[in-house]
Amino acid sequence: MILSGKCAIVTGASRPIGKAIAKKFVEEGAIVYLISRDADRIALIAQELDPNDEGKAIAMPCDITSKTSIEEVFEHIAAADLVVDILVNATDLAIEKPLEQLELEDWTRNIKTNLTGAFLLSQKCFAGMKEAGAGKIINVASLISDNVKPGIAAYVAAKGGLVMLSRSIAAEWGKYNIQANTIVNADIDLPMSKEKAMDTDPMKLADKSSLAEDIADVALFLASDKANDITGKEIPVDEGFLTSLIKE
């Protein structure tokens, strides 16, 4: 098992992508902390991933926009005599409104959830990763940050910022053997995703149900020692969407 002995945090664990990544990590030997505001949902997922309650999947309700809430998670991890080796920021929130109707509260909520939380968690992981001499940070962003669609300006801005956060981490923390990369996905967690996929089907795009598994496979690779020389990169897992944009 390629993640045996590793400790991982996966945010957005109550959603399809986060759950698939957490499942893959548990299967490959990691101890995984499932992070979400939805306490009931992640408790059920933890039970599903670790049915014998062996401490392989731990549900940790957390508001990732709150430093206090994040601190509580890390206190729990430290009490278990663990250090975070792998951080996956897979939280996803999109508020759909035309730009001119977007309230400051909507904007702030999007930025805090999709970007600020990843920043706070990355900062919190830094000391332990630096001391260990290794670390993996994987951010899950969106194709929409490169192919802007109307009505989700705050989401686009946040996910675009997440890409640049990965690059900044790679540039500043690479000397400590910390790698940071971004998986750019095809937005399977967005309510409008199925409709968009139906509209952009020239490549016979893959079934959405399989996409989370594909993203989890890429996350597993990036979290492993096999990806030690890959950092500051964006890896698209997009059902061929980008290829479908090529005009003959």
PDB file of N, CA and C in Angstrom, residues 13-50:
ATOM      1  N   ALA A  13     -15.069  16.227   2.238  1.00  0.00           N
ATOM      2  CA  ALA A  13     -15.203  14.765   2.258  1.00  0.00           C
ATOM      3  C   ALA A  13     -16.650  14.295   2.192  1.00  0.00           C
ATOM      4  N   SER A  14     -17.594  15.203   2.354  1.00  0.00           N
ATOM      5  CA  SER A  14     -19.002  14.822   2.251  1.00  0.00           C
ATOM      6  C   SER A  14     -19.508  14.866   0.814  1.00  0.00           C
ATOM      7  N   ARG A  15     -18.670  15.354  -0.110  1.00  0.00           N
ATOM      8  CA  ARG A  15     -19.047  15.478  -1.514  1.00  0.00           C
ATOM      9  C   ARG A  15     -18.389  14.374  -2.332  1.00  0.00           C
ATOM     10  N   PRO A  16     -18.836  14.144  -3.566  1.00  0.00           N
ATOM     11  CA  PRO A  16     -18.335  13.007  -4.349  1.00  0.00           C
ATOM     12  C   PRO A  16     -16.827  12.958  -4.526  1.00  0.00           C
ATOM     13  N   ILE A  17     -16.205  14.086  -4.851  1.00  0.00           N
ATOM     14  CA  ILE A  17     -14.763  14.072  -5.090  1.00  0.00           C
ATOM     15  C   ILE A  17     -14.005  13.799  -3.799  1.00  0.00           C
ATOM     16  N   GLY A  18     -14.324  14.545  -2.747  1.00  0.00           N
ATOM     17  CA  GLY A  18     -13.627  14.355  -1.478  1.00  0.00           C
ATOM     18  C   GLY A  18     -13.794  12.950  -0.938  1.00  0.00           C
ATOM     19  N   LYS A  19     -15.004  12.420  -1.033  1.00  0.00           N
ATOM     20  CA  LYS A  19     -15.251  11.058  -0.556  1.00  0.00           C
ATOM     21  C   LYS A  19     -14.429  10.043  -1.346  1.00  0.00           C
ATOM     22  N   ALA A  20     -14.392  10.188  -2.667  1.00  0.00           N
ATOM     23  CA  ALA A  20     -13.643   9.247  -3.506  1.00  0.00           C
ATOM     24  C   ALA A  20     -12.156   9.281  -3.187  1.00  0.00           C
ATOM     25  N   ILE A  21     -11.626  10.486  -2.950  1.00  0.00           N
ATOM     26  CA  ILE A  21     -10.209  10.615  -2.599  1.00  0.00           C
ATOM     27  C   ILE A  21      -9.940   9.975  -1.244  1.00  0.00           C
ATOM     28  N   ALA A  22     -10.785  10.271  -0.268  1.00  0.00           N
ATOM     29  CA  ALA A  22     -10.613   9.683   1.068  1.00  0.00           C
ATOM     30  C   ALA A  22     -10.662   8.162   1.001  1.00  0.00           C
ATOM     31  N   LYS A  23     -11.591   7.636   0.250  1.00  0.00           N
ATOM     32  CA  LYS A  23     -11.726   6.180   0.106  1.00  0.00           C
ATOM     33  C   LYS A  23     -10.455   5.574  -0.479  1.00  0.00           C
ATOM     34  N   LYS A  24      -9.943   6.203  -1.522  1.00  0.00           N
ATOM     35  CA  LYS A  24      -8.727   5.698  -2.172  1.00  0.00           C
ATOM     36  C   LYS A  24      -7.545   5.728  -1.210  1.00  0.00           C
ATOM     37  N   PHE A  25      -7.428   6.799  -0.442  1.00  0.00           N
ATOM     38  CA  PHE A  25      -6.318   6.924   0.507  1.00  0.00           C
ATOM     39  C   PHE A  25      -6.405   5.861   1.602  1.00  0.00           C
ATOM     40  N   VAL A  26      -7.608   5.637   2.120  1.00  0.00           N
ATOM     41  CA  VAL A  26      -7.788   4.611   3.152  1.00  0.00           C
ATOM     42  C   VAL A  26      -7.413   3.243   2.597  1.00  0.00           C
ATOM     43  N   GLU A  27      -7.848   2.963   1.388  1.00  0.00           N
ATOM     44  CA  GLU A  27      -7.533   1.676   0.759  1.00  0.00           C
ATOM     45  C   GLU A  27      -6.035   1.472   0.589  1.00  0.00           C
ATOM     46  N   GLU A  28      -5.304   2.589   0.453  1.00  0.00           N
ATOM     47  CA  GLU A  28      -3.858   2.507   0.243  1.00  0.00           C
ATOM     48  C   GLU A  28      -3.066   2.719   1.526  1.00  0.00           C
ATOM     49  N   GLY A  29      -3.737   2.600   2.685  1.00  0.00           N
ATOM     50  CA  GLY A  29      -3.036   2.532   3.953  1.00  0.00           C
ATOM     51  C   GLY A  29      -2.930   3.796   4.770  1.00  0.00           C
ATOM     52  N   ALA A  30      -3.471   4.903   4.286  1.00  0.00           N
ATOM     53  CA  ALA A  30      -3.376   6.161   5.031  1.00  0.00           C
ATOM     54  C   ALA A  30      -4.425   6.232   6.139  1.00  0.00           C
ATOM     55  N   ILE A  31      -4.092   6.990   7.177  1.00  0.00           N
ATOM     56  CA  ILE A  31      -5.081   7.420   8.164  1.00  0.00           C
ATOM     57  C   ILE A  31      -5.645   8.732   7.644  1.00  0.00           C
ATOM     58  N   VAL A  32      -6.953   8.788   7.452  1.00  0.00           N
ATOM     59  CA  VAL A  32      -7.557   9.935   6.778  1.00  0.00           C
ATOM     60  C   VAL A  32      -8.547  10.649   7.694  1.00  0.00           C
ATOM     61  N   TYR A  33      -8.351  11.946   7.834  1.00  0.00           N
ATOM     62  CA  TYR A  33      -9.286  12.797   8.563  1.00  0.00           C
ATOM     63  C   TYR A  33     -10.245  13.418   7.553  1.00  0.00           C
ATOM     64  N   LEU A  34     -11.515  13.096   7.701  1.00  0.00           N
ATOM     65  CA  LEU A  34     -12.555  13.582   6.804  1.00  0.00           C
ATOM     66  C   LEU A  34     -13.087  14.906   7.341  1.00  0.00           C
ATOM     67  N   ILE A  35     -12.922  15.956   6.551  1.00  0.00           N
ATOM     68  CA  ILE A  35     -13.280  17.299   7.000  1.00  0.00           C
ATOM     69  C   ILE A  35     -14.490  17.805   6.227  1.00  0.00           C
ATOM     70  N   SER A  36     -15.481  18.285   6.967  1.00  0.00           N
ATOM     71  CA  SER A  36     -16.673  18.872   6.362  1.00  0.00           C
ATOM     72  C   SER A  36     -17.479  19.551   7.457  1.00  0.00           C
ATOM     73  N   ARG A  37     -18.323  20.488   7.068  1.00  0.00           N
ATOM     74  CA  ARG A  37     -19.268  21.070   8.024  1.00  0.00           C
ATOM     75  C   ARG A  37     -20.425  20.114   8.311  1.00  0.00           C
ATOM     76  N   ASP A  38     -20.659  19.194   7.388  1.00  0.00           N
ATOM     77  CA  ASP A  38     -21.787  18.265   7.504  1.00  0.00           C
ATOM     78  C   ASP A  38     -21.394  17.089   8.390  1.00  0.00           C
ATOM     79  N   ALA A  39     -21.562  17.268   9.693  1.00  0.00           N
ATOM     80  CA  ALA A  39     -21.099  16.275  10.667  1.00  0.00           C
ATOM     81  C   ALA A  39     -21.769  14.916  10.476  1.00  0.00           C
ATOM     82  N   ASP A  40     -23.066  14.917  10.251  1.00  0.00           N
ATOM     83  CA  ASP A  40     -23.785  13.648  10.099  1.00  0.00           C
ATOM     84  C   ASP A  40     -23.321  12.895   8.864  1.00  0.00           C
ATOM     85  N   ARG A  41     -23.148  13.616   7.779  1.00  0.00           N
ATOM     86  CA  ARG A  41     -22.752  12.982   6.521  1.00  0.00           C
ATOM     87  C   ARG A  41     -21.361  12.366   6.622  1.00  0.00           C
ATOM     88  N   ILE A  42     -20.393  13.100   7.156  1.00  0.00           N
ATOM     89  CA  ILE A  42     -19.042  12.529   7.205  1.00  0.00           C
ATOM     90  C   ILE A  42     -18.930  11.418   8.239  1.00  0.00           C
ATOM     91  N   ALA A  43     -19.784  11.450   9.256  1.00  0.00           N
ATOM     92  CA  ALA A  43     -19.796  10.337  10.215  1.00  0.00           C
ATOM     93  C   ALA A  43     -20.216   9.049   9.520  1.00  0.00           C
ATOM     94  N   LEU A  44     -21.211   9.140   8.657  1.00  0.00           N
ATOM     95  CA  LEU A  44     -21.659   7.977   7.897  1.00  0.00           C
ATOM     96  C   LEU A  44     -20.589   7.513   6.915  1.00  0.00           C
ATOM     97  N   ILE A  45     -19.913   8.472   6.278  1.00  0.00           N
ATOM     98  CA  ILE A  45     -18.861   8.121   5.317  1.00  0.00           C
ATOM     99  C   ILE A  45     -17.687   7.465   6.028  1.00  0.00           C
ATOM    100  N   ALA A  46     -17.321   7.993   7.187  1.00  0.00           N
ATOM    101  CA  ALA A  46     -16.223   7.391   7.956  1.00  0.00           C
ATOM    102  C   ALA A  46     -16.555   5.952   8.325  1.00  0.00           C
ATOM    103  N   GLN A  47     -17.796   5.716   8.706  1.00  0.00           N
ATOM    104  CA  GLN A  47     -18.228   4.356   9.051  1.00  0.00           C
ATOM    105  C   GLN A  47     -18.174   3.452   7.823  1.00  0.00           C
ATOM    106  N   GLU A  48     -18.539   4.005   6.678  1.00  0.00           N
ATOM    107  CA  GLU A  48     -18.495   3.238   5.431  1.00  0.00           C
ATOM    108  C   GLU A  48     -17.058   2.881   5.044  1.00  0.00           C
ATOM    109  N   LEU A  49     -16.146   3.834   5.196  1.00  0.00           N
ATOM    110  CA  LEU A  49     -14.758   3.611   4.795  1.00  0.00           C
ATOM    111  C   LEU A  49     -13.983   2.781   5.814  1.00  0.00           C
ATOM    112  N   ASP A  50     -14.424   2.828   7.068  1.00  0.00           N
ATOM    113  CA  ASP A  50     -13.726   2.118   8.149  1.00  0.00           C
ATOM    114  C   ASP A  50     -14.755   1.367   8.996  1.00  0.00           C
TER     115      ASP A  50
END
